[in-house]
């Protein structure tokens, strides 16, 4: 990004954001109702989930069906206007989540998709979707595969579950709640039969004219214009005829009924459509369009086309231009063909709005520097921060416990590679096939590589993908490749060669050259681009949605954007990251919990404490396992699921049986070890539910668990508060996920999208807004989180009052901590105006002020070196002079400090 562009975007950056999940039960008017509370809390922007028109009943908004409308279920334009006015009245603006990668393919709700199904390649929107119209099989050539059936097509057709339906002058094919259009050109047979029954020459003429419409494969401009013009005119004439002549209506409906009664006739009609109805299992092998991950109802958009960008962004860009929206969160840019081109176009179209991208960075990976964005949505930050509260000394004993108890391998990277192969074989096989097809064409152009067989190419490509170290590369045809991307391909090629010595090493060399755009040719270029769009969903499904659920050493590390194989974050690494962020991405988003996190920040904080007490944890696990063995059914569930359950209960206790069962059911299906979403095992599923219910109902276990957790609650809260203070003061824009301003022991979605009680939060904020540290600390054991709310309110007030300390260009400097417990604190200074001191690894501090204000030793002679001058603690209330400051005194009133100069 150019300096002038960076400055323009940074001027638009929020002070702090608050994420809300919009749906029919919480719409625009509900946001308006909490605008005063959010302003008083201290944020500057409401950060909304997608609010363009989504599929009916959507609970998240990522399934957009119409980019031209605000979601009617949220209240539509009128309610949106009221929300905007309420936010503006309280000095708040909006950040909105946008979804450029895909749309929901849900029948008539999506007018573009409906038009594609009706008109095939000749649709006005055929090029908007990333569809392989050529196909590779005769059965699917120039027809879109629709995997919506619950059983084989022929069985359902013969059973009468698939029917032809007349809807006025239009005709549709229905399968229960699914409806798809019938191409007007294919109505000739049905209408000709109806005309013969009622003797209508006019109907016969219309039938003949419909049959002469240009075919769907005629994609030249003249044919497309003629088809759409004439089908519209003929449709109106047919509608008028049906309105005026009851005998024609009766004849047409009789023809429809007779077609439905004759499977051969109905099959012949469906065979002429621009889609192929298929069993949902067919999608993994034969799908002919790019989708979001493995969700067949979310079809990929070709955002690289100018007209697609313009038509999908017109409404959002209008909101930005009008000042209603000042920031954008871009969902899943890695799915796009050319993320850099898209982001540059978006940046220019918004005249430099604050833009952050949902880009998952592997440890050590950085955003492509050419992207004109303020940063990421914060997954890199939340993993970095969470890591400093993991005790490295616990790695060996927890690894041994995990291996002995569950039988899991020690090498997490090997598990990821294995699971990536699994998802490529089971759920993303169609995506792999598309790449292999391109490789076959590319190899055929080179005499040295022409004799590689399709199985050899498939084996080499899948191994390369499995060995890929990051989500994707960003090679751009016509542009020189970056050294970073070339090195990543080289790493994958070298590892793939070593793992598959049975394959010709020259084949990997060829693929490496193709993927780095070193081999000219259209097929070669397309292969390189498509490969980049494949590695991302394979990584996401293989790691986040599979390996994370079956490698369970310390599950607080199993978080989006994290690497569970790395046991935490060193303090020096933490400072280096923040120092670099202050320089390169001072307005990046800082998140702790999101709608996609596997566990809330508070749950992760408590689970991370186990790294400090591995021996006690091991004893508890063995004790609980012996106690609960009687609750298993024929030895089920397995030890891995049991180990995950115990960590989950420790992190989220207390939680209901219903929530525990729902979480473990999802976790087992995601792990894909014994059961899955696509291949459920009812016996295992029931055994797991029975076990969880019995464990939760066992009074002996519950008492033992509660006693174990009781010793972790306050240290966990200290860790949670420390994470919050870091997020409020580190370089970037802090984001609060809905409801997380109080203690939030939520698990993965949909658990973390439960309704939020804003009335209770309003009352709590009123209660603590003028409170002092002794009013909120130490908290009552049953406290609902007012301490956390108080800390957020105080920290955001400091961000507002000392804006220069957090503005782009402000410095970040680590502060020296000395003494026998120096490893238990992290301290830094922002622009010589605000200093922060937080505890870490608090179980090792013993009793004392950091854990609750009891008397007794705590920090001993440990000190922090504060820059010269007079400093006032905005939390504890004390005043200190610069130099070496003892932590025992500094943290006597509150377990962390937020020092303000002057």
Short mmCIF file of N, CA, C and O in Angstrom, two decimals, residues 102-145:
data_model
loop_
_atom_site.label_atom_id
_atom_site.label_comp_id
_atom_site.label_asym_id
_atom_site.label_seq_id
_atom_site.Cartn_x
_atom_site.Cartn_y
_atom_site.Cartn_z
N UNK A 102 -18.83 -15.83 -2.55
CA UNK A 102 -19.88 -16.77 -2.94
C UNK A 102 -21.27 -16.18 -2.69
O UNK A 102 -21.42 -15.18 -2.01
N UNK A 103 -22.26 -16.84 -3.26
CA UNK A 103 -23.66 -16.57 -3.00
C UNK A 103 -24.35 -17.89 -2.66
O UNK A 103 -23.82 -18.97 -2.93
N UNK A 104 -25.54 -17.79 -2.09
CA UNK A 104 -26.32 -18.98 -1.78
C UNK A 104 -27.10 -19.43 -3.00
O UNK A 104 -27.81 -18.63 -3.62
N UNK A 105 -26.96 -20.69 -3.35
CA UNK A 105 -27.69 -21.27 -4.47
C UNK A 105 -28.95 -21.91 -3.93
O UNK A 105 -28.98 -23.12 -3.68
N UNK A 106 -29.98 -21.09 -3.74
CA UNK A 106 -31.20 -21.58 -3.10
C UNK A 106 -32.43 -21.22 -3.93
O UNK A 106 -33.35 -20.56 -3.47
N UNK A 107 -32.44 -21.69 -5.15
CA UNK A 107 -33.63 -21.56 -5.98
C UNK A 107 -34.03 -20.13 -6.27
O UNK A 107 -33.20 -19.26 -6.50
N UNK A 108 -35.34 -19.89 -6.25
CA UNK A 108 -35.85 -18.60 -6.71
C UNK A 108 -35.47 -17.44 -5.79
O UNK A 108 -35.61 -16.29 -6.18
N UNK A 109 -35.02 -17.73 -4.56
CA UNK A 109 -34.58 -16.65 -3.68
C UNK A 109 -33.41 -15.89 -4.29
O UNK A 109 -33.25 -14.70 -4.06
N UNK A 110 -32.58 -16.58 -5.05
CA UNK A 110 -31.43 -15.96 -5.70
C UNK A 110 -31.77 -15.78 -7.18
O UNK A 110 -31.70 -16.73 -7.96
N UNK A 111 -32.15 -14.58 -7.61
CA UNK A 111 -32.59 -14.39 -9.00
C UNK A 111 -31.51 -14.70 -10.01
O UNK A 111 -31.80 -15.14 -11.12
N UNK A 112 -30.25 -14.48 -9.67
CA UNK A 112 -29.16 -14.80 -10.60
C UNK A 112 -29.06 -16.31 -10.81
O UNK A 112 -28.96 -16.79 -11.94
N UNK A 113 -29.07 -17.04 -9.71
CA UNK A 113 -28.94 -18.48 -9.80
C UNK A 113 -30.15 -19.10 -10.51
O UNK A 113 -30.02 -20.02 -11.31
N UNK A 114 -31.33 -18.58 -10.21
CA UNK A 114 -32.56 -19.06 -10.87
C UNK A 114 -32.45 -18.88 -12.38
O UNK A 114 -32.81 -19.77 -13.16
N UNK A 115 -31.93 -17.74 -12.79
CA UNK A 115 -31.77 -17.45 -14.21
C UNK A 115 -30.77 -18.41 -14.85
O UNK A 115 -30.95 -18.86 -15.98
N UNK A 116 -29.71 -18.73 -14.12
CA UNK A 116 -28.71 -19.68 -14.62
C UNK A 116 -29.34 -21.06 -14.80
O UNK A 116 -29.11 -21.73 -15.82
N UNK A 117 -30.11 -21.49 -13.84
CA UNK A 117 -30.74 -22.80 -13.95
C UNK A 117 -31.76 -22.83 -15.10
O UNK A 117 -31.94 -23.86 -15.75
N UNK A 118 -32.40 -21.73 -15.34
CA UNK A 118 -33.39 -21.69 -16.41
C UNK A 118 -32.76 -21.60 -17.79
O UNK A 118 -33.23 -22.21 -18.75
N UNK A 119 -31.65 -20.86 -17.88
CA UNK A 119 -31.09 -20.56 -19.20
C UNK A 119 -29.69 -21.11 -19.45
O UNK A 119 -29.15 -20.93 -20.55
N UNK A 120 -29.09 -21.76 -18.46
CA UNK A 120 -27.81 -22.40 -18.68
C UNK A 120 -26.72 -21.42 -19.08
O UNK A 120 -26.69 -20.27 -18.62
N UNK A 121 -25.80 -21.84 -19.96
CA UNK A 121 -24.70 -20.96 -20.37
C UNK A 121 -25.15 -19.66 -21.03
O UNK A 121 -24.39 -18.69 -21.06
N UNK A 122 -26.40 -19.64 -21.52
CA UNK A 122 -26.89 -18.41 -22.16
C UNK A 122 -27.52 -17.44 -21.15
O UNK A 122 -28.03 -16.40 -21.54
N UNK A 123 -27.50 -17.79 -19.87
CA UNK A 123 -28.02 -16.89 -18.85
C UNK A 123 -27.22 -15.61 -18.81
O UNK A 123 -26.00 -15.60 -19.03
N UNK A 124 -27.88 -14.53 -18.47
CA UNK A 124 -27.18 -13.25 -18.30
C UNK A 124 -26.20 -13.30 -17.14
O UNK A 124 -25.32 -12.47 -17.02
N UNK A 125 -26.38 -14.31 -16.26
CA UNK A 125 -25.51 -14.40 -15.08
C UNK A 125 -24.63 -15.64 -15.12
O UNK A 125 -24.01 -15.99 -14.12
N UNK A 126 -24.55 -16.28 -16.29
CA UNK A 126 -23.78 -17.52 -16.38
C UNK A 126 -22.31 -17.29 -16.02
O UNK A 126 -21.68 -18.16 -15.41
N UNK A 127 -21.77 -16.15 -16.40
CA UNK A 127 -20.35 -15.91 -16.12
C UNK A 127 -20.12 -15.36 -14.71
O UNK A 127 -18.98 -15.23 -14.27
N UNK A 128 -21.20 -15.04 -13.97
CA UNK A 128 -21.02 -14.52 -12.62
C UNK A 128 -20.59 -15.61 -11.65
O UNK A 128 -19.90 -15.35 -10.67
N UNK A 129 -21.00 -16.85 -11.96
CA UNK A 129 -20.68 -17.97 -11.08
C UNK A 129 -19.53 -18.79 -11.66
O UNK A 129 -19.41 -18.92 -12.88
N UNK A 130 -18.74 -19.33 -10.78
CA UNK A 130 -17.55 -20.08 -11.20
C UNK A 130 -17.95 -21.51 -11.52
O UNK A 130 -17.73 -22.44 -10.74
N UNK A 131 -18.55 -21.68 -12.70
CA UNK A 131 -19.09 -22.96 -13.15
C UNK A 131 -18.24 -23.50 -14.29
O UNK A 131 -17.87 -22.76 -15.20
N UNK A 132 -17.94 -24.79 -14.24
CA UNK A 132 -17.22 -25.45 -15.32
C UNK A 132 -18.25 -25.97 -16.33
O UNK A 132 -18.68 -27.12 -16.26
N UNK A 133 -18.65 -25.09 -17.25
CA UNK A 133 -19.74 -25.44 -18.15
C UNK A 133 -19.38 -26.57 -19.10
O UNK A 133 -20.23 -27.33 -19.54
N UNK A 134 -18.11 -26.71 -19.43
CA UNK A 134 -17.72 -27.78 -20.35
C UNK A 134 -17.93 -29.14 -19.76
O UNK A 134 -18.40 -30.07 -20.42
N UNK A 135 -17.63 -29.28 -18.48
CA UNK A 135 -17.77 -30.56 -17.81
C UNK A 135 -16.78 -31.59 -18.36
O UNK A 135 -16.13 -31.38 -19.37
N UNK A 136 -16.69 -32.71 -17.68
CA UNK A 136 -15.81 -33.78 -18.14
C UNK A 136 -16.57 -35.06 -18.43
O UNK A 136 -16.02 -36.01 -18.93
N UNK A 137 -17.84 -35.07 -18.08
CA UNK A 137 -18.66 -36.27 -18.32
C UNK A 137 -19.83 -35.91 -19.22
O UNK A 137 -20.38 -34.82 -19.14
N UNK A 138 -20.19 -36.83 -20.08
CA UNK A 138 -21.30 -36.58 -21.00
C UNK A 138 -22.58 -36.25 -20.24
O UNK A 138 -23.39 -35.43 -20.67
N UNK A 139 -22.73 -36.84 -19.06
CA UNK A 139 -23.97 -36.64 -18.29
C UNK A 139 -24.08 -35.24 -17.74
O UNK A 139 -25.18 -34.77 -17.44
N UNK A 140 -22.96 -34.53 -17.57
CA UNK A 140 -23.03 -33.22 -16.94
C UNK A 140 -22.58 -32.10 -17.85
O UNK A 140 -22.57 -30.95 -17.42
N UNK A 141 -22.17 -32.38 -19.09
CA UNK A 141 -21.71 -31.33 -19.97
C UNK A 141 -22.77 -30.26 -20.16
O UNK A 141 -23.91 -30.56 -20.51
N UNK A 142 -22.39 -29.00 -19.92
CA UNK A 142 -23.28 -27.84 -20.06
C UNK A 142 -24.51 -27.92 -19.17
O UNK A 142 -25.53 -27.29 -19.45
N UNK A 143 -24.43 -28.71 -18.13
CA UNK A 143 -25.50 -28.77 -17.13
C UNK A 143 -24.88 -28.64 -15.75
O UNK A 143 -23.85 -29.25 -15.46
N UNK A 144 -25.51 -27.88 -14.89
CA UNK A 144 -25.03 -27.69 -13.53
C UNK A 144 -25.50 -28.85 -12.67
O UNK A 144 -26.70 -29.19 -12.68
N UNK A 145 -24.60 -29.45 -11.93
CA UNK A 145 -24.99 -30.51 -11.01
C UNK A 145 -25.68 -29.89 -9.80
O UNK A 145 -25.14 -28.99 -9.16
#
